[in-house]
Coordinates of C-alpha atoms in Angstrom, one line a residue:
X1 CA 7.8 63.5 -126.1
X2 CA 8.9 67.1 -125.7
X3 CA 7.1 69.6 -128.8
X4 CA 8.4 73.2 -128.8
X5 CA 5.8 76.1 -128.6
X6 CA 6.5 79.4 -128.5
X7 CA 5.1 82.3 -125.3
X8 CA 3.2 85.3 -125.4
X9 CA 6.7 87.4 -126.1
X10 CA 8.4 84.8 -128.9
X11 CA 10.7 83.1 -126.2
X12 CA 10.6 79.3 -127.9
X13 CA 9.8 77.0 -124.7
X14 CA 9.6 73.5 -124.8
X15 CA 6.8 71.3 -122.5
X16 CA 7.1 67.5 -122.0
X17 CA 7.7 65.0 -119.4
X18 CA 10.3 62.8 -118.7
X19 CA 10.6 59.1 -119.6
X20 CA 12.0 56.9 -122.4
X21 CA 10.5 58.4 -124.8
X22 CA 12.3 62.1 -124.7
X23 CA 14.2 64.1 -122.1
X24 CA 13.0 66.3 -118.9
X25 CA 11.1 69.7 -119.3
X26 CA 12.8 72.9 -120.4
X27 CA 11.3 75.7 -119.6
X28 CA 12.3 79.5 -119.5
X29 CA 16.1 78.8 -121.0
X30 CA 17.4 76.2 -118.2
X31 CA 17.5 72.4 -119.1
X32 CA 19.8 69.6 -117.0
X33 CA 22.3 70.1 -120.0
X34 CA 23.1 72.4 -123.1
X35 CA 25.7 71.2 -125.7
X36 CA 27.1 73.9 -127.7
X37 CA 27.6 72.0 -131.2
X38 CA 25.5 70.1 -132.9
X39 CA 28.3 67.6 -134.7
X40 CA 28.9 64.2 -133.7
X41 CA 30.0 64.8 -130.3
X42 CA 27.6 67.2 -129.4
X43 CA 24.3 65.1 -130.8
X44 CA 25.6 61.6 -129.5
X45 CA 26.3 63.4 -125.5
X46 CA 22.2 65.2 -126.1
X47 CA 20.9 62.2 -127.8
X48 CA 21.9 59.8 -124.8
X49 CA 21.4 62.5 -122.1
X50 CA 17.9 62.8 -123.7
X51 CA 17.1 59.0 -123.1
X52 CA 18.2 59.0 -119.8
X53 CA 15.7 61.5 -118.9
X54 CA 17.6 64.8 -119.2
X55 CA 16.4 67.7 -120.0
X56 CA 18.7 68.8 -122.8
X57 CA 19.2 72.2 -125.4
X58 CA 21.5 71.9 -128.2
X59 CA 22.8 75.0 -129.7
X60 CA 24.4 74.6 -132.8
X61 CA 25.2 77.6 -135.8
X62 CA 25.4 75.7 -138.8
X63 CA 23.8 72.2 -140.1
X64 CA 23.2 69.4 -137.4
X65 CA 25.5 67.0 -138.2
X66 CA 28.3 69.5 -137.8
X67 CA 31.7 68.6 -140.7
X68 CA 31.4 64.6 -140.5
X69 CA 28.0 64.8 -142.3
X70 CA 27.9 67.9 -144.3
X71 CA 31.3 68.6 -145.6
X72 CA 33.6 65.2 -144.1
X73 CA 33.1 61.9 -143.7
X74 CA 29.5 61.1 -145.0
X75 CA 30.2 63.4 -148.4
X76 CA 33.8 62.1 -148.8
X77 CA 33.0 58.3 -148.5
X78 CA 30.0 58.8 -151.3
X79 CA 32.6 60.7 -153.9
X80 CA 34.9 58.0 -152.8
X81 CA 32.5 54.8 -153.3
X82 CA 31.9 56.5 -156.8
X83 CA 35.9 56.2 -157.3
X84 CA 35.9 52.5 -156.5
X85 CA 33.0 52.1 -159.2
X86 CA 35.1 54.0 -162.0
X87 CA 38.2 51.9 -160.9
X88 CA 36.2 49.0 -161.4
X89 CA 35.4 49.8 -164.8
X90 CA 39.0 49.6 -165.5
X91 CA 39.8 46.6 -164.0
X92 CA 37.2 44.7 -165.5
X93 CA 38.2 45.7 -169.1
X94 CA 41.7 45.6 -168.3
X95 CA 41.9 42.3 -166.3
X96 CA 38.7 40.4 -166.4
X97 CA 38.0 40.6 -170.4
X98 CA 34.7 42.5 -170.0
X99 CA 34.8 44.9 -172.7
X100 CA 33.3 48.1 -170.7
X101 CA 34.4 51.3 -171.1
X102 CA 33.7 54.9 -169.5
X103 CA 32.2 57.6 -171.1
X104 CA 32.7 60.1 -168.8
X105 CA 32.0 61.3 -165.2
X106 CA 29.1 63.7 -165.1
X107 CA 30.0 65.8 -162.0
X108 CA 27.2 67.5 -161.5
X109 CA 24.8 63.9 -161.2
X110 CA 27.6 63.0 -159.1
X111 CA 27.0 65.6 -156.7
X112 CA 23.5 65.2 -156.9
X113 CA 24.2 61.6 -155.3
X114 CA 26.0 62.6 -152.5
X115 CA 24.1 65.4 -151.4
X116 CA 21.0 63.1 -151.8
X117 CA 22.6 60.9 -149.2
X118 CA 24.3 63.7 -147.1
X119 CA 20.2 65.2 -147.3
X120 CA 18.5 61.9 -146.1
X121 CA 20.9 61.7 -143.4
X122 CA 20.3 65.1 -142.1
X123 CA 16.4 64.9 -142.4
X124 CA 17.1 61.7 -140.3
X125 CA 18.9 63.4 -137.6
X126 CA 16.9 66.1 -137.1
X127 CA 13.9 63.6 -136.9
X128 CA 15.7 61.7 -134.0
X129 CA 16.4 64.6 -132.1
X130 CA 12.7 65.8 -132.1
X131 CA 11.9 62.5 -130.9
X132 CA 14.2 62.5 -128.5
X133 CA 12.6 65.4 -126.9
X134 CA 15.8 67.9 -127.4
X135 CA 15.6 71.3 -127.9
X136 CA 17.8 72.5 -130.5
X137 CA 18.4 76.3 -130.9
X138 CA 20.0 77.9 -133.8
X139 CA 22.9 80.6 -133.4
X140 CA 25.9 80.8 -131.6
X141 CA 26.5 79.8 -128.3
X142 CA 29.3 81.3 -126.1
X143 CA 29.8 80.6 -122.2
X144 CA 29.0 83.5 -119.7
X145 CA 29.8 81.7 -116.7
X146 CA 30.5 77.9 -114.9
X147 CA 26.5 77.0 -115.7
X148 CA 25.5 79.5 -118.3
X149 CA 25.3 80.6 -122.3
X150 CA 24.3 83.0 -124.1
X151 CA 23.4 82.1 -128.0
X152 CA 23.0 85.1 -130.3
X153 CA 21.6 85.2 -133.8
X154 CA 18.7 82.9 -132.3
X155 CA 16.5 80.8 -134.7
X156 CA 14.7 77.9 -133.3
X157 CA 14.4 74.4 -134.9
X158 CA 11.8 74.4 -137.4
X159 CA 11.5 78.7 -137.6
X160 CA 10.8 80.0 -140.6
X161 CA 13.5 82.0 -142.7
X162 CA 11.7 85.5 -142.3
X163 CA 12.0 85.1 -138.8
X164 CA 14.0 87.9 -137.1
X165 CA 17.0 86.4 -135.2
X166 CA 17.4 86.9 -131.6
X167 CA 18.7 86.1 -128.2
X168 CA 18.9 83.4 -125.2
X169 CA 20.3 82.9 -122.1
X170 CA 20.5 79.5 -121.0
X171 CA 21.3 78.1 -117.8
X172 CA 22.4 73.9 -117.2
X173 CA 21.3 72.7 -114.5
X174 CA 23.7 70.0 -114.6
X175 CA 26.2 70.5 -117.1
X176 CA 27.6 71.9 -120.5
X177 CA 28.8 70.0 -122.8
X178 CA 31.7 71.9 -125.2
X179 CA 31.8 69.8 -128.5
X180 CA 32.4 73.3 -131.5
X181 CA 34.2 71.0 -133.8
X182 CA 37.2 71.5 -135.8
X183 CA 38.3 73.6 -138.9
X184 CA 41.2 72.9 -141.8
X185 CA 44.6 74.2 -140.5
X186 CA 45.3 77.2 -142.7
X187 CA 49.3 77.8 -144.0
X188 CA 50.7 81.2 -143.8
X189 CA 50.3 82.7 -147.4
X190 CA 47.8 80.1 -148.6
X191 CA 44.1 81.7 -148.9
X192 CA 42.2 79.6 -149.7
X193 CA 39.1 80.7 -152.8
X194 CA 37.1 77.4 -152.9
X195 CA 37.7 77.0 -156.5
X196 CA 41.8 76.9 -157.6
X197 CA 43.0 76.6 -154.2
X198 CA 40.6 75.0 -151.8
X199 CA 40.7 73.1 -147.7
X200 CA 39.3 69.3 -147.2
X201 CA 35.8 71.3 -146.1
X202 CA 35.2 72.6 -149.5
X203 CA 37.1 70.5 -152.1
X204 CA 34.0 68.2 -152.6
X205 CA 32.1 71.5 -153.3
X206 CA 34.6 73.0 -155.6
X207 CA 33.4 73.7 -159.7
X208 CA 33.8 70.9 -161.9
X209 CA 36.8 68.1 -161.7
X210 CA 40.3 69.5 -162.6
X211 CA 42.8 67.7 -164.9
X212 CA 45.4 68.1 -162.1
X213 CA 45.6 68.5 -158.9
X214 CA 48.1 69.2 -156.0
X215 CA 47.6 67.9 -152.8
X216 CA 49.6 69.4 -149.2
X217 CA 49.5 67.0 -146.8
X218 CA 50.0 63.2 -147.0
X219 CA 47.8 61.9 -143.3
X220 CA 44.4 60.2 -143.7
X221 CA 42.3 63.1 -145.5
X222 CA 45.0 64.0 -148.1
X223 CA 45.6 60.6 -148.9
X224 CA 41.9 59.8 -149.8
X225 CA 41.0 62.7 -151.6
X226 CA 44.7 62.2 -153.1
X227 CA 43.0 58.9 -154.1
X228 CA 39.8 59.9 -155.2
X229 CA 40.4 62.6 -158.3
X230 CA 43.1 59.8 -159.5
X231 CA 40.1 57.3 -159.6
X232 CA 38.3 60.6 -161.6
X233 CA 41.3 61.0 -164.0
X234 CA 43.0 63.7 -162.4
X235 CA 46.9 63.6 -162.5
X236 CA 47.8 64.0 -158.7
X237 CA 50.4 64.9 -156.8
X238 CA 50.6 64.5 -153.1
X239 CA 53.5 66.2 -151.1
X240 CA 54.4 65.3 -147.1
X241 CA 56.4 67.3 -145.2
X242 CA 57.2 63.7 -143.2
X243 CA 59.3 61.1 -143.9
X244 CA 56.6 58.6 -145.2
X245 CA 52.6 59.0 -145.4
X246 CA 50.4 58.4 -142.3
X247 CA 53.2 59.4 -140.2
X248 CA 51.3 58.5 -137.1
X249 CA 50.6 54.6 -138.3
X250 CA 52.9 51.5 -138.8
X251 CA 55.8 52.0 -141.0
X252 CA 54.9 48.9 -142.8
X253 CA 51.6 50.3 -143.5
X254 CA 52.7 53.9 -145.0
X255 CA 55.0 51.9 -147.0
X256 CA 52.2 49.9 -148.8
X257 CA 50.0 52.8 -149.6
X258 CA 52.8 54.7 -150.9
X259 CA 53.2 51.6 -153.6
X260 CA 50.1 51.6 -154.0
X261 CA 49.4 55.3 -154.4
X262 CA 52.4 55.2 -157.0
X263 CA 51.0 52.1 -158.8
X264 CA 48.1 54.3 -159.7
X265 CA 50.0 56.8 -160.8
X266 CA 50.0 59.2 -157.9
X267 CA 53.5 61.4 -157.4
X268 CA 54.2 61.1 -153.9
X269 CA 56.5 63.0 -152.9
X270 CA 57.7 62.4 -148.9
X271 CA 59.9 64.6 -146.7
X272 CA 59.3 68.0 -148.7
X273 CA 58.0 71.2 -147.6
X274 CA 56.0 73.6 -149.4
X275 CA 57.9 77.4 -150.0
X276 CA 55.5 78.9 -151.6
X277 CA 52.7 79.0 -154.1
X278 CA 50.8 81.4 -156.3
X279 CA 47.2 81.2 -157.8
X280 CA 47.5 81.6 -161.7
X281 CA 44.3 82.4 -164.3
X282 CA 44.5 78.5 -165.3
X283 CA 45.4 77.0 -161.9
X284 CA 48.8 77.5 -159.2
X285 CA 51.9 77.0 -159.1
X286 CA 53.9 75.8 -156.3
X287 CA 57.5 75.4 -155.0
X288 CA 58.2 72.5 -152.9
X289 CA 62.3 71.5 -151.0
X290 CA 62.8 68.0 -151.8
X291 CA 63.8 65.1 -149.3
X292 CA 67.3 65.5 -151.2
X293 CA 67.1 69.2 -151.0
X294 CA 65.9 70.2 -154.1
X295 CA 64.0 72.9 -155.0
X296 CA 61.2 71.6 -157.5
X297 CA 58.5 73.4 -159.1
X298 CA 55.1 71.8 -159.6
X299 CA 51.9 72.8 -161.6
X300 CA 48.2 72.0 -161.1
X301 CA 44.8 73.3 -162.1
X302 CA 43.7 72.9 -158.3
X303 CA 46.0 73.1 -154.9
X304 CA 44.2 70.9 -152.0
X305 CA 45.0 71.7 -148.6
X306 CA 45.2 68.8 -146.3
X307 CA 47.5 69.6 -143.4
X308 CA 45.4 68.8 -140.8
X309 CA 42.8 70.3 -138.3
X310 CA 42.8 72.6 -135.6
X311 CA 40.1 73.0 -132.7
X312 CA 37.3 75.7 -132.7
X313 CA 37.3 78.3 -129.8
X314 CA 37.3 81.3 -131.1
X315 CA 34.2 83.4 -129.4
X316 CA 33.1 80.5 -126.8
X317 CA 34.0 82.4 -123.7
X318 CA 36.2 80.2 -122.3
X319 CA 37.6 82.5 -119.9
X320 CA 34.1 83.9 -118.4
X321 CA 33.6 80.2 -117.0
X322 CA 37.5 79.6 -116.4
X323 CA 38.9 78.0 -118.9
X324 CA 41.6 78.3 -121.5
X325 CA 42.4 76.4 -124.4
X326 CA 46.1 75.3 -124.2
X327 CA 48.6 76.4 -126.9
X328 CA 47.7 73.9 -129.6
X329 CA 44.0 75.0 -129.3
X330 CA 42.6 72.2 -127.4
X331 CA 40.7 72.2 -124.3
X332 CA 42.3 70.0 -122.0
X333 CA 40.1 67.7 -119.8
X334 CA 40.9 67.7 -115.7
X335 CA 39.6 64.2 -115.4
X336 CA 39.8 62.2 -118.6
X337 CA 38.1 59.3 -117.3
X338 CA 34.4 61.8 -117.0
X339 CA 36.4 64.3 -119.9
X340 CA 35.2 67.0 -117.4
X341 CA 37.5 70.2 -117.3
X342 CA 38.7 71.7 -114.3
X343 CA 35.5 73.5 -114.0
X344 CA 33.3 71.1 -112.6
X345 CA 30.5 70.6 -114.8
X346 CA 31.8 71.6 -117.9
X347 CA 32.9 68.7 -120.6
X348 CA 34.3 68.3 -123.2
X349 CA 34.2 65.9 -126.5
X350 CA 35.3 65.3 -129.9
X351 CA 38.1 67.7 -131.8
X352 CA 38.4 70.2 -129.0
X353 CA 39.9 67.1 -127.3
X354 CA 44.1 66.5 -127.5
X355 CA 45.3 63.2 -128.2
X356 CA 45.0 60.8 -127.0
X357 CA 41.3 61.3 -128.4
X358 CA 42.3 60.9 -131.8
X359 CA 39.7 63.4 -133.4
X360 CA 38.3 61.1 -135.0
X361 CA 33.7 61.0 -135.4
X362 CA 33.7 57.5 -133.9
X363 CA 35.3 59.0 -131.3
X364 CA 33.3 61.6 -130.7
X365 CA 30.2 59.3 -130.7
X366 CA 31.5 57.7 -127.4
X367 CA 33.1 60.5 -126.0
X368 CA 29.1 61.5 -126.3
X369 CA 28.0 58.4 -124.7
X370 CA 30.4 59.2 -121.2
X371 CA 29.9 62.5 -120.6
X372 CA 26.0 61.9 -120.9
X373 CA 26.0 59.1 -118.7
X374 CA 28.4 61.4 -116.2
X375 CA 26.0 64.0 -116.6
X376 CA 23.2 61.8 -115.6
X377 CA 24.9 60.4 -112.5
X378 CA 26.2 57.0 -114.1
X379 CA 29.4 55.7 -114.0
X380 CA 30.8 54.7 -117.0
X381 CA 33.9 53.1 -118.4
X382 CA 36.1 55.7 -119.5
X383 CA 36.6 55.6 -123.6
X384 CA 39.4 53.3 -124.3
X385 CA 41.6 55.3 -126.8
X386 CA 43.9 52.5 -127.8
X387 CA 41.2 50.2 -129.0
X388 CA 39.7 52.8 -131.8
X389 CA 40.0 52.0 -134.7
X390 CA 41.6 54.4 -137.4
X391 CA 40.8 54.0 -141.4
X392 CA 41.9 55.6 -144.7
X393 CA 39.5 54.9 -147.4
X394 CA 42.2 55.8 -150.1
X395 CA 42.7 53.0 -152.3
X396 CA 44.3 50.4 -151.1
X397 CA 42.7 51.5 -147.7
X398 CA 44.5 51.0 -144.7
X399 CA 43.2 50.2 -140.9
X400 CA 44.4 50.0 -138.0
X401 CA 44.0 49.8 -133.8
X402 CA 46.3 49.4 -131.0
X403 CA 50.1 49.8 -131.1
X404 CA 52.3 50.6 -133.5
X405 CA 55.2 48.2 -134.3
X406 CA 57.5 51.4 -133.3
X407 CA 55.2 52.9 -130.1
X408 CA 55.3 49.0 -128.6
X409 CA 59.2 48.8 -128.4
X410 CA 59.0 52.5 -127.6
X411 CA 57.1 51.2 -124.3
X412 CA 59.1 48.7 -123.5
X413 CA 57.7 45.8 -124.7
X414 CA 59.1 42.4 -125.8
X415 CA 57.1 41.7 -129.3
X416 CA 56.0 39.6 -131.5
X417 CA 55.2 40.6 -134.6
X418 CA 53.7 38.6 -137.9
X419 CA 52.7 40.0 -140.6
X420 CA 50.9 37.9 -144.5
X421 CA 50.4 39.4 -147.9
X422 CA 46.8 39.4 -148.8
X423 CA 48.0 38.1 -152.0
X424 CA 48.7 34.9 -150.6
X425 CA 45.2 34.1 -149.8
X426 CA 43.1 32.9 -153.1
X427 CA 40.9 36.0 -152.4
X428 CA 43.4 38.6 -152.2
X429 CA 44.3 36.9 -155.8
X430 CA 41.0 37.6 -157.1
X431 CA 40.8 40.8 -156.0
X432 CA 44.7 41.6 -156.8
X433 CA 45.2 44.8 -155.1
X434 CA 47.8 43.5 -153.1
X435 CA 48.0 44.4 -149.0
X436 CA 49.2 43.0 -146.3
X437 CA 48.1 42.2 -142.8
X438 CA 50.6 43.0 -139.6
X439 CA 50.0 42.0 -135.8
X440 CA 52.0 43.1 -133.0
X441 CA 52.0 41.3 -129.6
X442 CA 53.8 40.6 -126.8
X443 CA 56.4 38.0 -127.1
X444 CA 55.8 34.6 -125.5
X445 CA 52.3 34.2 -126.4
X446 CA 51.2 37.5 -125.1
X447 CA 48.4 40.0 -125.6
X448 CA 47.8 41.3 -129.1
X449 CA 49.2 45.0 -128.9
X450 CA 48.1 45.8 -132.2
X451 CA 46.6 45.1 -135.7
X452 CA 47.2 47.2 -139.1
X453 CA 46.1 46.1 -142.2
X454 CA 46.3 47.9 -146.2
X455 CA 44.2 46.7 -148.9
X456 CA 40.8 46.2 -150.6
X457 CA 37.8 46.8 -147.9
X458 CA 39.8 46.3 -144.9
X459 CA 37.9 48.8 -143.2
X460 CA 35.4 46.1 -142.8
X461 CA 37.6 43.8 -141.2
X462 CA 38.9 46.1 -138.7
X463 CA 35.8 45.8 -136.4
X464 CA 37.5 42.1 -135.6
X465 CA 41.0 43.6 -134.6
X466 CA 39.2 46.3 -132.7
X467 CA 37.7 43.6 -130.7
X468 CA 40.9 41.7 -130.0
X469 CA 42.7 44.5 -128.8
X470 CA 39.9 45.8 -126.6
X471 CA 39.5 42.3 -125.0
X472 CA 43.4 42.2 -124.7
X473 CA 43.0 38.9 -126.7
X474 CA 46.0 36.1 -127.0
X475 CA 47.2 35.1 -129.8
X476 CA 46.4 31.5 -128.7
X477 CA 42.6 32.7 -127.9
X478 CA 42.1 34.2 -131.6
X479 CA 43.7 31.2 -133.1
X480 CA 40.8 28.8 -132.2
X481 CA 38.5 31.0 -134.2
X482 CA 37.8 29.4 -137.5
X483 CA 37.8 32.4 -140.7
X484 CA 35.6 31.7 -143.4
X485 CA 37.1 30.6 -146.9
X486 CA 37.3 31.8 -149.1
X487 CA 37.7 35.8 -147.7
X488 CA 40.4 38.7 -146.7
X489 CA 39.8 37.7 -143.1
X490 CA 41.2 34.3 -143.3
X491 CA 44.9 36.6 -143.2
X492 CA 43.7 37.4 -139.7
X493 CA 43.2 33.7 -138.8
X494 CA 46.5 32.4 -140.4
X495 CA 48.7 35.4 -138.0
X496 CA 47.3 34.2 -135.2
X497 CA 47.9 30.8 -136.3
X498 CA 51.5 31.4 -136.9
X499 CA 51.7 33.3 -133.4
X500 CA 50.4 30.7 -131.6
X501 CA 52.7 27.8 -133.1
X502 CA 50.3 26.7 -135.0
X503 CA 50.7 27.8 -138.7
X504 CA 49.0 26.2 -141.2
X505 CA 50.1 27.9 -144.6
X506 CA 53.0 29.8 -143.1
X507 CA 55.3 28.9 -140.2

């Protein structure tokens, strides 16, 4: 196991040796590899690189862990499991004759929660990475050539705040590893002050729970936080410039969450753009065109900006290595199979990627695992794009892999495509949330193309359409696999019984 000591003149070195235990020796600022960003991407391509015996730096600015774990995924799902609890409350008195009712939601306990979890999660990472023998270094990293960085504003892992900041040059022996994240796409006009009008990386974080809130933008991460202040008592109102939510999933699935968004009392308002908007003392005021071309004007104590996210490059040096984002902001691989750039030794992984890396942290976690594994002289299989999953954890949730129903006849294929309501199944009656469960194949008893599902913890059942897809499964080869009873999944196993000819409930 590497430790980190520091020379004569305050240069941090690290001494070690290699094996399974950590990475290779750095010494005097070169390592086999240096990642620049320490998020998902960047601490999945040093942790692996690290236990194949590389000798790896990690340069990172912020918090390890990068937005997923500190203001994204990990934070979000907490506030969001909190919802579910609330909602439960309600159903329970309202449907189940237990006589509970809610007090209140005291915000500031609830905050104390998630960062409790967001804390212990980022202790535990940082743990790993020590044990895994990788040097991290604190500041900002910025290429100066094909094999070297520069990081400014210096301070070691484990430095002490009084610590002057300061400078290293780093040279990969190997390879370097670009994997800076994304931040919220901004709207001309819109500023945002983290407290009436705030992004997806600072709404959790905002003071206190509004009475009403307006959320811009109707894909995955305005939907759930759309979701989660309705579950908090907030009156919502989502606006999408498309024509239905989750523009880039299954029709069939937009069109369930927006019932079920409205069934909660959510205004969803689809195909209409924003105008403008104003911050006021008590909250803002917005103007939005309507589908039918009118102009509406809509009040909230808090405007939430959800419109998507847009790569990070901004002072990496892409040109003193050779390189240039393209004009969306991404960072373009040469060779997607190793996701190396057209500078040879220089990769790339998570949001910097464009589709068809979906930007998504699971994603980013095997992007990590390839370019590692390339780095280290391996070869591995390529990340298969169409077979990762995508979830909103809204309520109803929705999941999906593969195909659309759209994209499959798009491609030419002849489909098949069956589809069940989850409230046919005796569990989707208890839980009586409604949802549905879709499956597109090819005609003939062909490969499954695709699987979407919306509903109550169908995020947990996704794993099992991930796998049929990836395998390019039958429908005849998931029919002989027997679902338990009585659960959601047995939808699954009654599709694939109807596609293979062998329906038992439905024909």
């Amino acid at each position: 196991m590497s430790t980190n000591t520091a020379d004569a003149t305050g240069r941090a070195k690290a001494t070690g040796t290699a094996g399974a235990a950590g990475g290779a020796e750095v010494t005097d600022g070169t390592a086999d590899v240096v990642v620049i960003g320490g998020g998902t991407g960047g601490y999945a391509t040093a942790l692996r690189a690290a236990a194949l015996g590389l000798g790896v730096v990690l340069v990172e600015r912020d918090e390890l862990g990068g937005t997923c774990l500190h203001r994204g995924c990990v934070p979000s799902k907490a506030m969001l499991h909190a919802a579910e609890l609330v909602d439960g409350i309600a159903e329970a008195r309202e449907r189940w004759g237990v006589k509970a009712t809610l007090d209140s939601v005291d915000w500031p306990a609830l905050a104390a929660t998630r960062d409790d979890i967001v804390a212990r999660n980022h202790k535990g990472l940082r743990a790993h990475l020590a044990a895994a023998g990788v040097r991290v270094v604190r500041g900002s990293g910025r290429l100066t050539g094909a094999r070297t960085v520069l990081v400014e504003g210096v301070r070691e892992e484990g430095s002490r705040a009084g610590d002057a900041p300061g400078v290293h040059h780093l040279t990969a022996r190997r390879g370097i590893v670009l994997a800076t994240g994304s931040r919220p796409r901004a709207l001309p006009g819109l500023v945002p002050d983290g407290r009436r009008m705030v992004t997806s990386d600072d709404a959790l974080f905002a003071p206190g729970l509004p009475d009403s809130v307006l959320v811009l933008g109707g894909g995955a991460i305005g939907a759930e936080y759309a979701s989660l202040h309705r579950s908090l008592g907030a009156e919502v109102t989502l606006v999408e410039a498309a024509e239905r939510l989750l523009p880039l999933e299954d029709a069939d699935v937009s069109r369930h969450l927006a019932r079920g968004l409205r069934g909660r009392g959510v205004d969803v308002h689809t195909g209409a753009r924003l105008l403008d908007a104003e911050v006021l003392d008590d909250g803002v005021r917005a103007r939005v065109r309507t589908a039918r071309g009118e102009t509406r004007t809509l009040g909230a104590r808090r405007l939430l900006v959800a419109v998507g996210r847009v790569p990070v490059t901004e002072g990496l040096g892409l040109a003193a290595a050779g390189l240039a984002a393209d004009a969306r902001g991404f960072v373009v691989p040469a060779d997607w199979d190793r996701l190396e750039t057209a500078v040879p030794g220089i990769h790339v992984v998570g949001d910097l990627l464009p589709p068809p890396s979906p930007g998504l942290a699971h994603a980013s976690f095997a992007e990590g695992l390839v370019v590692a594994e390339t780095l280290a002289g391996l070869r591995p299989a390529p990340v298969d794009y169409a077979a990762v999953p995508r979830v909103t954890y809204s309520s109803p949730q929705t999941a999906a892999v593969g195909l659309t129903e759209a994209e499959a006849r798009a491609r030419g294929h002849e489909v098949a495509v069956r589809g069940m309501p989850l409230t046919a199944l005796a569990k989707g009656m208890v839980h009586g949330r409604g949802g549905m469960v879709k499956v597109v194949a090819e005609a003939g008893g062909g490969r499954v193309l695709g699987l979407h599902l919306v509903g109550p913890g169908v995020s947990e059942l996704i794993a099992e359409g991930q796998l049929i897809v990836g395998w390019e499964a039958e429908a005849a080869d998931v029919a002989r696999l027997v679902h338990p009873h009585p659960t959601l999944s047995e939808a699954l196993g009654e599709v694939f019984l109807a596609l293979a000819g062998r329906g038992l409930h439905q024909r």
